[in-house]
PDB file of C-alpha atoms and ligand atoms in Angstrom:
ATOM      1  CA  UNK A   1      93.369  89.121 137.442  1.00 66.00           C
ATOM      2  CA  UNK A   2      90.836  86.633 136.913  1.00 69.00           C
ATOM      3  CA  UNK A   3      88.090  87.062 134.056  1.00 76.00           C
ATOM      4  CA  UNK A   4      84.460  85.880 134.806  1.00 89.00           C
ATOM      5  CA  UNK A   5      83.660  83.071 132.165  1.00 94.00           C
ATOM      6  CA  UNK A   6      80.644  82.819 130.168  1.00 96.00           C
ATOM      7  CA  UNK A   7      79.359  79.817 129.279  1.00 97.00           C
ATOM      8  CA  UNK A   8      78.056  78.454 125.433  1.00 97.00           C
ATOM      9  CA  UNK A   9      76.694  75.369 123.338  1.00 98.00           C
ATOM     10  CA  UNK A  10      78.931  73.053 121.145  1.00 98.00           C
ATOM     11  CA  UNK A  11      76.741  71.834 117.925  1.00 98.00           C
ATOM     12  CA  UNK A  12      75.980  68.587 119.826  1.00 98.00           C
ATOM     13  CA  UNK A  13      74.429  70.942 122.416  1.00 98.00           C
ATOM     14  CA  UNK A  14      77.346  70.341 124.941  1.00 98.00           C
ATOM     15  CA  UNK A  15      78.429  73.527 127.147  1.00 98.00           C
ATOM     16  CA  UNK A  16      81.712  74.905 127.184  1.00 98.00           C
ATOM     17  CA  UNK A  17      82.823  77.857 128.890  1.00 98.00           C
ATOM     18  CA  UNK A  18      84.967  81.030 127.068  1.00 98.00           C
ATOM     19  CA  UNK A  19      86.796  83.519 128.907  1.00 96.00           C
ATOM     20  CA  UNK A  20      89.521  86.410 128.439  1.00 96.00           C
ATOM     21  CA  UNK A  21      92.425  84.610 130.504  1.00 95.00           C
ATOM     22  CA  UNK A  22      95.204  85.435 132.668  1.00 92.00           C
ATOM     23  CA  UNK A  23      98.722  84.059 133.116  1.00 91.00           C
ATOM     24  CA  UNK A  24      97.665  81.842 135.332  1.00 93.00           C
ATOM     25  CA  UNK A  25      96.362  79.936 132.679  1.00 96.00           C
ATOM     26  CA  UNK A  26      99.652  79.788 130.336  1.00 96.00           C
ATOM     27  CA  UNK A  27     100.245  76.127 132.046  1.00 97.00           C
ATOM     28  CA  UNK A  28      96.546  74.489 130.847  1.00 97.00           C
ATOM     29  CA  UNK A  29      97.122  76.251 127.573  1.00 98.00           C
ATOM     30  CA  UNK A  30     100.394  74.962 126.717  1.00 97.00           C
ATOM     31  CA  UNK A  31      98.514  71.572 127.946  1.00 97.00           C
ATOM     32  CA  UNK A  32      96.564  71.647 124.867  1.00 98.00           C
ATOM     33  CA  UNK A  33      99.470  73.157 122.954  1.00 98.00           C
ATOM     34  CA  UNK A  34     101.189  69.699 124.182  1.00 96.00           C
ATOM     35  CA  UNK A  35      98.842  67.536 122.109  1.00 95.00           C
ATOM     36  CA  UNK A  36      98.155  69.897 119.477  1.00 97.00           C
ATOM     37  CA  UNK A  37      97.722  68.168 115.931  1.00 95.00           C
ATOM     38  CA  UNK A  38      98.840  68.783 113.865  1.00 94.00           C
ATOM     39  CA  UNK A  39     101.473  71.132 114.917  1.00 93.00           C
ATOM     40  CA  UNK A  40     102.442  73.423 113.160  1.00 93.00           C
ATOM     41  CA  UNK A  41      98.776  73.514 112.120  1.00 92.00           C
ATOM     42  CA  UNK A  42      98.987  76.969 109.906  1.00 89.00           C
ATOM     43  CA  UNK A  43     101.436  79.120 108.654  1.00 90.00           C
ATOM     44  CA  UNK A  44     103.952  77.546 110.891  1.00 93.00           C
ATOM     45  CA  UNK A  45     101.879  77.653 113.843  1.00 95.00           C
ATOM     46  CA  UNK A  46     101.363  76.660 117.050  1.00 96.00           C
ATOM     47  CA  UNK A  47     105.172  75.810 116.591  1.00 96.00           C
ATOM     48  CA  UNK A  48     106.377  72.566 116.554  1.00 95.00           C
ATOM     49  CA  UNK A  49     109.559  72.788 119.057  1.00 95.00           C
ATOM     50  CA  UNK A  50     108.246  73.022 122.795  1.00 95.00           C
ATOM     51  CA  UNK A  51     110.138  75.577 123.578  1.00 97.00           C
ATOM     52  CA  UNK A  52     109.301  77.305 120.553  1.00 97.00           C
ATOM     53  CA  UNK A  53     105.532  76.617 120.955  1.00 97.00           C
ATOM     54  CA  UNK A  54     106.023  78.170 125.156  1.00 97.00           C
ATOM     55  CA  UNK A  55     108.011  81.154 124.267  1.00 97.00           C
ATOM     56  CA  UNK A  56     105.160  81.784 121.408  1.00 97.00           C
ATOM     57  CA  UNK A  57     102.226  81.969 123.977  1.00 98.00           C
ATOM     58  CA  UNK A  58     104.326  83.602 126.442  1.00 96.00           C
ATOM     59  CA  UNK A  59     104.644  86.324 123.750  1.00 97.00           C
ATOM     60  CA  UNK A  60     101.020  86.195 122.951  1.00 97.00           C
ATOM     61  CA  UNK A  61     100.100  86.971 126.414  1.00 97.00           C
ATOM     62  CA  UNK A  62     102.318  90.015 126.448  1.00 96.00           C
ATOM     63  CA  UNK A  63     101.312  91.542 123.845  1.00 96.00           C
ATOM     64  CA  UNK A  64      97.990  90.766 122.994  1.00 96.00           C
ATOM     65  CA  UNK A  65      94.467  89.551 124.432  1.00 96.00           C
ATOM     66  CA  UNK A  66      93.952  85.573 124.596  1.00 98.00           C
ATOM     67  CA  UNK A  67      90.206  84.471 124.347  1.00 98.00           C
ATOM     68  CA  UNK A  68      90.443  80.333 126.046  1.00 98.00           C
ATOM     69  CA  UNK A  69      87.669  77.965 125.909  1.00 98.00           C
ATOM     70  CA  UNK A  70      87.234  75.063 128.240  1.00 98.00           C
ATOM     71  CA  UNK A  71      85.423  71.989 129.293  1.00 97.00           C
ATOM     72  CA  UNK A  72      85.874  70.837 132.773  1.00 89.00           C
ATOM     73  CA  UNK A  73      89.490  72.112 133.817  1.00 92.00           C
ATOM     74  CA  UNK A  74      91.237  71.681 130.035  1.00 97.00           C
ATOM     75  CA  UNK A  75      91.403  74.481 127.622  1.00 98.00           C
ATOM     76  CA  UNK A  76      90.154  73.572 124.648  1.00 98.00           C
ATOM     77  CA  UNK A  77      91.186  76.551 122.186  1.00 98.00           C
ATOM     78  CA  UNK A  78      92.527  79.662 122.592  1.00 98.00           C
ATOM     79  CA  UNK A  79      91.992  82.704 120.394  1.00 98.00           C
ATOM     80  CA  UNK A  80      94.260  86.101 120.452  1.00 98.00           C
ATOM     81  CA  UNK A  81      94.103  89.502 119.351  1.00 98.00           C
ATOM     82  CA  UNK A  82      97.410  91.539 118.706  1.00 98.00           C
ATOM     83  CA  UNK A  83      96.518  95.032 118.755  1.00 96.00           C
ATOM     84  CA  UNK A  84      98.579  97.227 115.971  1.00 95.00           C
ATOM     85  CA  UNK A  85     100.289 100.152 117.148  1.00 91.00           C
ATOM     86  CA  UNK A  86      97.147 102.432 116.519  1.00 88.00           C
ATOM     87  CA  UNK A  87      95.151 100.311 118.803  1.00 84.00           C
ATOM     88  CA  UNK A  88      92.512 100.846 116.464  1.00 94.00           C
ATOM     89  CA  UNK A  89      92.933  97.289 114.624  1.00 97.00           C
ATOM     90  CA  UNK A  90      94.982  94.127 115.181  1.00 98.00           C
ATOM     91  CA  UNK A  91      95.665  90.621 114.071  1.00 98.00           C
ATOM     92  CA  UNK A  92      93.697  87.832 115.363  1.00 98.00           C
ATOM     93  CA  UNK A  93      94.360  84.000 115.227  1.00 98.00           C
ATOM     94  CA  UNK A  94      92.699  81.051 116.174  1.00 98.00           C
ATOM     95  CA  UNK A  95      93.298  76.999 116.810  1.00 98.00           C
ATOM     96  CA  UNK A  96      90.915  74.997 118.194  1.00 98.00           C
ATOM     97  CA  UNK A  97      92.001  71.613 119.837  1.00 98.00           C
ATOM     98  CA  UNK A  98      91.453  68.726 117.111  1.00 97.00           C
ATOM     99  CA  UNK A  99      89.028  66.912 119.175  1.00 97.00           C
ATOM    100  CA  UNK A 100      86.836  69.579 119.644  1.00 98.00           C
ATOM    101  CA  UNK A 101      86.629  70.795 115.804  1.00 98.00           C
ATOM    102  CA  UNK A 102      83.580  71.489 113.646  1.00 98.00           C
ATOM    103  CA  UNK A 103      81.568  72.141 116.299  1.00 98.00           C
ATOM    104  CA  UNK A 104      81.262  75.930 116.482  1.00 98.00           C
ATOM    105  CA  UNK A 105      83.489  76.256 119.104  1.00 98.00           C
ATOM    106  CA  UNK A 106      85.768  78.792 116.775  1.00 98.00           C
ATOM    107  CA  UNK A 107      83.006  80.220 115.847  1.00 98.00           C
ATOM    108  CA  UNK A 108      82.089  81.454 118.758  1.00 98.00           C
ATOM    109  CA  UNK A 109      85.493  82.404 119.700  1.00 98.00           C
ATOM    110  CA  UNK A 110      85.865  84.887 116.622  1.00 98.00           C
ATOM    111  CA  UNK A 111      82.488  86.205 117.144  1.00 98.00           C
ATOM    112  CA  UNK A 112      83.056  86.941 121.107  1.00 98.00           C
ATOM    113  CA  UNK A 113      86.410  88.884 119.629  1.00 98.00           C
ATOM    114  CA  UNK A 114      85.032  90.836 117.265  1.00 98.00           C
ATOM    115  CA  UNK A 115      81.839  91.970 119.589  1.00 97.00           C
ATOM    116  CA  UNK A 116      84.724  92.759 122.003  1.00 96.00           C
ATOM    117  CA  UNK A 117      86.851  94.850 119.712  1.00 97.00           C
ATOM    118  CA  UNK A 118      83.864  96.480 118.260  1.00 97.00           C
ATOM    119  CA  UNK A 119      82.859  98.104 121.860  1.00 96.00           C
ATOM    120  CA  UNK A 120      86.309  99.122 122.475  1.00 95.00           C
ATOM    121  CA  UNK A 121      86.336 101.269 119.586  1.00 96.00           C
ATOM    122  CA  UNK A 122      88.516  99.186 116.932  1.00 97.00           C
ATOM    123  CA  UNK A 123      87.786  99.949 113.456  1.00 97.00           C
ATOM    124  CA  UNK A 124      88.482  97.062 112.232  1.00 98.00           C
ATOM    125  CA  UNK A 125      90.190  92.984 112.802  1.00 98.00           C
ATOM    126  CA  UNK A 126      92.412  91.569 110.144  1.00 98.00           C
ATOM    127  CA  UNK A 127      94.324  87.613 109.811  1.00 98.00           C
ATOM    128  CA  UNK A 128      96.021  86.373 107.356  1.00 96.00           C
ATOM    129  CA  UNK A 129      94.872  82.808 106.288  1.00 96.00           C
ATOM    130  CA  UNK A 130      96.201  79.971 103.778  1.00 94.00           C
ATOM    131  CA  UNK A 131      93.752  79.416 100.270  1.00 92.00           C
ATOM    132  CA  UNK A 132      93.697  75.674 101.119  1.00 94.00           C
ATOM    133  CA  UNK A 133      92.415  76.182 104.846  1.00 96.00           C
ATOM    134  CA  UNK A 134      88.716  75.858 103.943  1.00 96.00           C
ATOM    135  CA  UNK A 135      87.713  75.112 107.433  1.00 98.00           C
ATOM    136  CA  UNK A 136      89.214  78.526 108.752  1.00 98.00           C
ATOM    137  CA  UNK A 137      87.845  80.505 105.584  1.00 97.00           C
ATOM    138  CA  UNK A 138      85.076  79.177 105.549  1.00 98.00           C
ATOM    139  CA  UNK A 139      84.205  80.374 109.540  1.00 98.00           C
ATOM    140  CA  UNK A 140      85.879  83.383 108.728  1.00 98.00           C
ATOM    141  CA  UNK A 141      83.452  84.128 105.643  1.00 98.00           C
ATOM    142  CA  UNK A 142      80.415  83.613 107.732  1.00 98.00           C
ATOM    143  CA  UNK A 143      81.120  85.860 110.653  1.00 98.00           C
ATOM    144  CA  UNK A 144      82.189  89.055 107.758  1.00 98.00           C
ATOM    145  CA  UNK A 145      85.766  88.659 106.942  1.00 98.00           C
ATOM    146  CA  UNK A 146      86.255  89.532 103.277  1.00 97.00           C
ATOM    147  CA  UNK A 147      89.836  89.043 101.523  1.00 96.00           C
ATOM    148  CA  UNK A 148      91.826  92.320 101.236  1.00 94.00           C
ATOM    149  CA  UNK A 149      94.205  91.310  99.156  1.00 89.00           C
ATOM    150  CA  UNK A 150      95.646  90.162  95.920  1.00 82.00           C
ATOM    151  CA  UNK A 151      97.929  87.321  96.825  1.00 85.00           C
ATOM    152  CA  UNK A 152      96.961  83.709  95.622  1.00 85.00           C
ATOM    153  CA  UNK A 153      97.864  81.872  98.510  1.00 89.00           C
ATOM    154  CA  UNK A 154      98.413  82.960 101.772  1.00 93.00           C
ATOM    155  CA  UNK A 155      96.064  85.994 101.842  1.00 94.00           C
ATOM    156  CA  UNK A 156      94.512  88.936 103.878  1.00 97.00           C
ATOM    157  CA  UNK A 157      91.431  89.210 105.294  1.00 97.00           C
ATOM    158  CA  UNK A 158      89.771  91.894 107.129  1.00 98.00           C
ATOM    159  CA  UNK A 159      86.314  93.230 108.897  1.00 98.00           C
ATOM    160  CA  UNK A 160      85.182  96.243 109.225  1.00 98.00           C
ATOM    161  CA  UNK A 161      83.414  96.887 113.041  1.00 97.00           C
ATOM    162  CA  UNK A 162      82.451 100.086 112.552  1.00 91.00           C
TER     163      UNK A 162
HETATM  164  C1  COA B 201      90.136  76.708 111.735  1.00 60.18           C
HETATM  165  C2  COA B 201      89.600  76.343 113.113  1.00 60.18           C
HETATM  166  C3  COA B 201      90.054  77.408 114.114  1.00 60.18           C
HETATM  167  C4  COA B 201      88.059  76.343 113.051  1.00 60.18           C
HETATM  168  O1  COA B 201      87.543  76.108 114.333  1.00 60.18           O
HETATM  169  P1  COA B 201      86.221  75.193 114.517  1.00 60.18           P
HETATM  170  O2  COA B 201      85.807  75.277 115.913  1.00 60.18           O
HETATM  171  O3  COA B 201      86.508  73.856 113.966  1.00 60.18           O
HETATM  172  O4  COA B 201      85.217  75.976 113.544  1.00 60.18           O
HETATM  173  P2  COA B 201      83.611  75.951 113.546  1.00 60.18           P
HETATM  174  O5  COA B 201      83.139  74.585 113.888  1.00 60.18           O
HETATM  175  O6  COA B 201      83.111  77.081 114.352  1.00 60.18           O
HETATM  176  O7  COA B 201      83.327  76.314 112.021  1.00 60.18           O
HETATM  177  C5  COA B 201      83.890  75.535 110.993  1.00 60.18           C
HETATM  178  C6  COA B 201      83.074  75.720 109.728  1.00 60.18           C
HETATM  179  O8  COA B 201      83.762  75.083 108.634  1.00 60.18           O
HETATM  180  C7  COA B 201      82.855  74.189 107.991  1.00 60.18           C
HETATM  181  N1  COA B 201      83.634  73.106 107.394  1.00 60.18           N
HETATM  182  C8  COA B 201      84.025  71.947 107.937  1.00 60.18           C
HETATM  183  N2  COA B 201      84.745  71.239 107.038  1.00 60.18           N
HETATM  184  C9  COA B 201      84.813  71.993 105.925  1.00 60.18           C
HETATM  185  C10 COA B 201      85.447  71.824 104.653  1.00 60.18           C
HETATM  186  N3  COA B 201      86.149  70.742 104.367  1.00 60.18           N
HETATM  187  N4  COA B 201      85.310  72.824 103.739  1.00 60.18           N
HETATM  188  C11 COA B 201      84.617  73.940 104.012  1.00 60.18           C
HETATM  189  N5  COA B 201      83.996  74.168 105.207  1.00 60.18           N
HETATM  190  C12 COA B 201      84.110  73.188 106.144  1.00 60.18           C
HETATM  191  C13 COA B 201      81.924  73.735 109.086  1.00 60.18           C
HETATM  192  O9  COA B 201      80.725  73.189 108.532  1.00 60.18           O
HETATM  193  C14 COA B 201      81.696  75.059 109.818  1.00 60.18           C
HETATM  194  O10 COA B 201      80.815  75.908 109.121  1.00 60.18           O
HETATM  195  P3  COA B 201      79.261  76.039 109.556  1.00 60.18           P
HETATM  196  O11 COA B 201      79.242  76.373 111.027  1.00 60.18           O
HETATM  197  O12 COA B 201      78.718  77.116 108.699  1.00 60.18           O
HETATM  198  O13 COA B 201      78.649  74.681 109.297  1.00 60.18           O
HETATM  199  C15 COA B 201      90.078  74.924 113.549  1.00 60.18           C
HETATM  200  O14 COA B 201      89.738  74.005 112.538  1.00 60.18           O
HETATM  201  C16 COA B 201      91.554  74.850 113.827  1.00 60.18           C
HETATM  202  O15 COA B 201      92.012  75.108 114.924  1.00 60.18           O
HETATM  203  N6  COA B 201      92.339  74.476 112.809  1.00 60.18           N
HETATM  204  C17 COA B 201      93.772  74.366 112.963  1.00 60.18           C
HETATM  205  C18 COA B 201      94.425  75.729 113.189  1.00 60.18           C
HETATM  206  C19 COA B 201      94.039  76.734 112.121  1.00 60.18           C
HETATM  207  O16 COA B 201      93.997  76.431 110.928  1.00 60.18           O
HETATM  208  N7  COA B 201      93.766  77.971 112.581  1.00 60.18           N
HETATM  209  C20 COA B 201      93.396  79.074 111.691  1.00 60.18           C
HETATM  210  C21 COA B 201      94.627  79.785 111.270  1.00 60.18           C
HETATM  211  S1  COA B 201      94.292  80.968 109.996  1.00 60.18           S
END
């Protein structure tokens, strides 16, 4: 069923619309999935074999909750939450097309996600995230993730939404 859209500011003050998507939109994700760069981006992801990368967002959009943002009729990142089997927290990743980086698109993204989770009750939101990824740690710092864990380089980070 189709999600209404709501639509936000880019840091240059262009709009962009975000919405909770459907399968109907699988085919303009993969679109940007297509182009994606670099791919694998993090931790092996979006994968770099097509029919890797497909079967990957097919998955995605079975078992979790995919947050897309657009301009005009191309999705320009997607963002998914994979609820754990409590349903009371889950994992959430993020990748924002390269074009359209740096300018708080993600940002928004995460914090639509975690306003979302918090009404429905979840206690908490974790990721895991690579050391060197300062762009992603950095946007997950701001909006409240802290680290959870003790590794040194690919590491756990969590928020607490209630
Ligand atoms: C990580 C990612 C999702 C961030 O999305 P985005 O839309 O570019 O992020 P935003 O513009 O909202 O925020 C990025 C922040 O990093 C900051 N930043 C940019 N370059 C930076 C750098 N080299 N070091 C530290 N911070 C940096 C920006 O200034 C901004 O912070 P600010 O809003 O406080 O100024 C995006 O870069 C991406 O898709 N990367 C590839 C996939 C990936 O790594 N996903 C995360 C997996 S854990």
């Amino acid at each position: 069923m189709k999600q209404e859209r709501i639509t936000r500011t880019d840091k240059t003050g262009h709009s962009f619309d975000m919405g909770i998507s459907c399968l109907e939109d699988v085919p303009p994700l993969l679109e940007m999935y297509r182009t994606f760069s670099p791919r694998p981006a993090s931790q092996g992801l979006p994968p770099e074999d097509s029919e890797t990368c497909h079967n990957w967002v097919r998955n995605l959009f079975t078992i979790g909750d995919n947050l897309l943002a657009w301009r005009g009729g191309s999705v320009i990142a997607h963002a998914a939450l994979v609820p754990d089997t409590n349903c009371k927290s889950g994992e959430f990743v993020i990748f924002v097309d390269k074009k359209e980086r740096n300018l708080g698109i993600g940002t928004h993204l995460t914090r639509f996600t975690l306003e979302r989770y918090r009404q429905r009750g979840f206690d908490s939101i974790w990721l895991t995230v690579n050391v060197t990824n300062y762009v992603a740690v950095r946007l997950y710092r701001k909006v409240g993730f802290i680290y959870c864990d003790t590794e040194c380089y690919e590491r756990t980070m969590i928020i607490k939404l209630t």
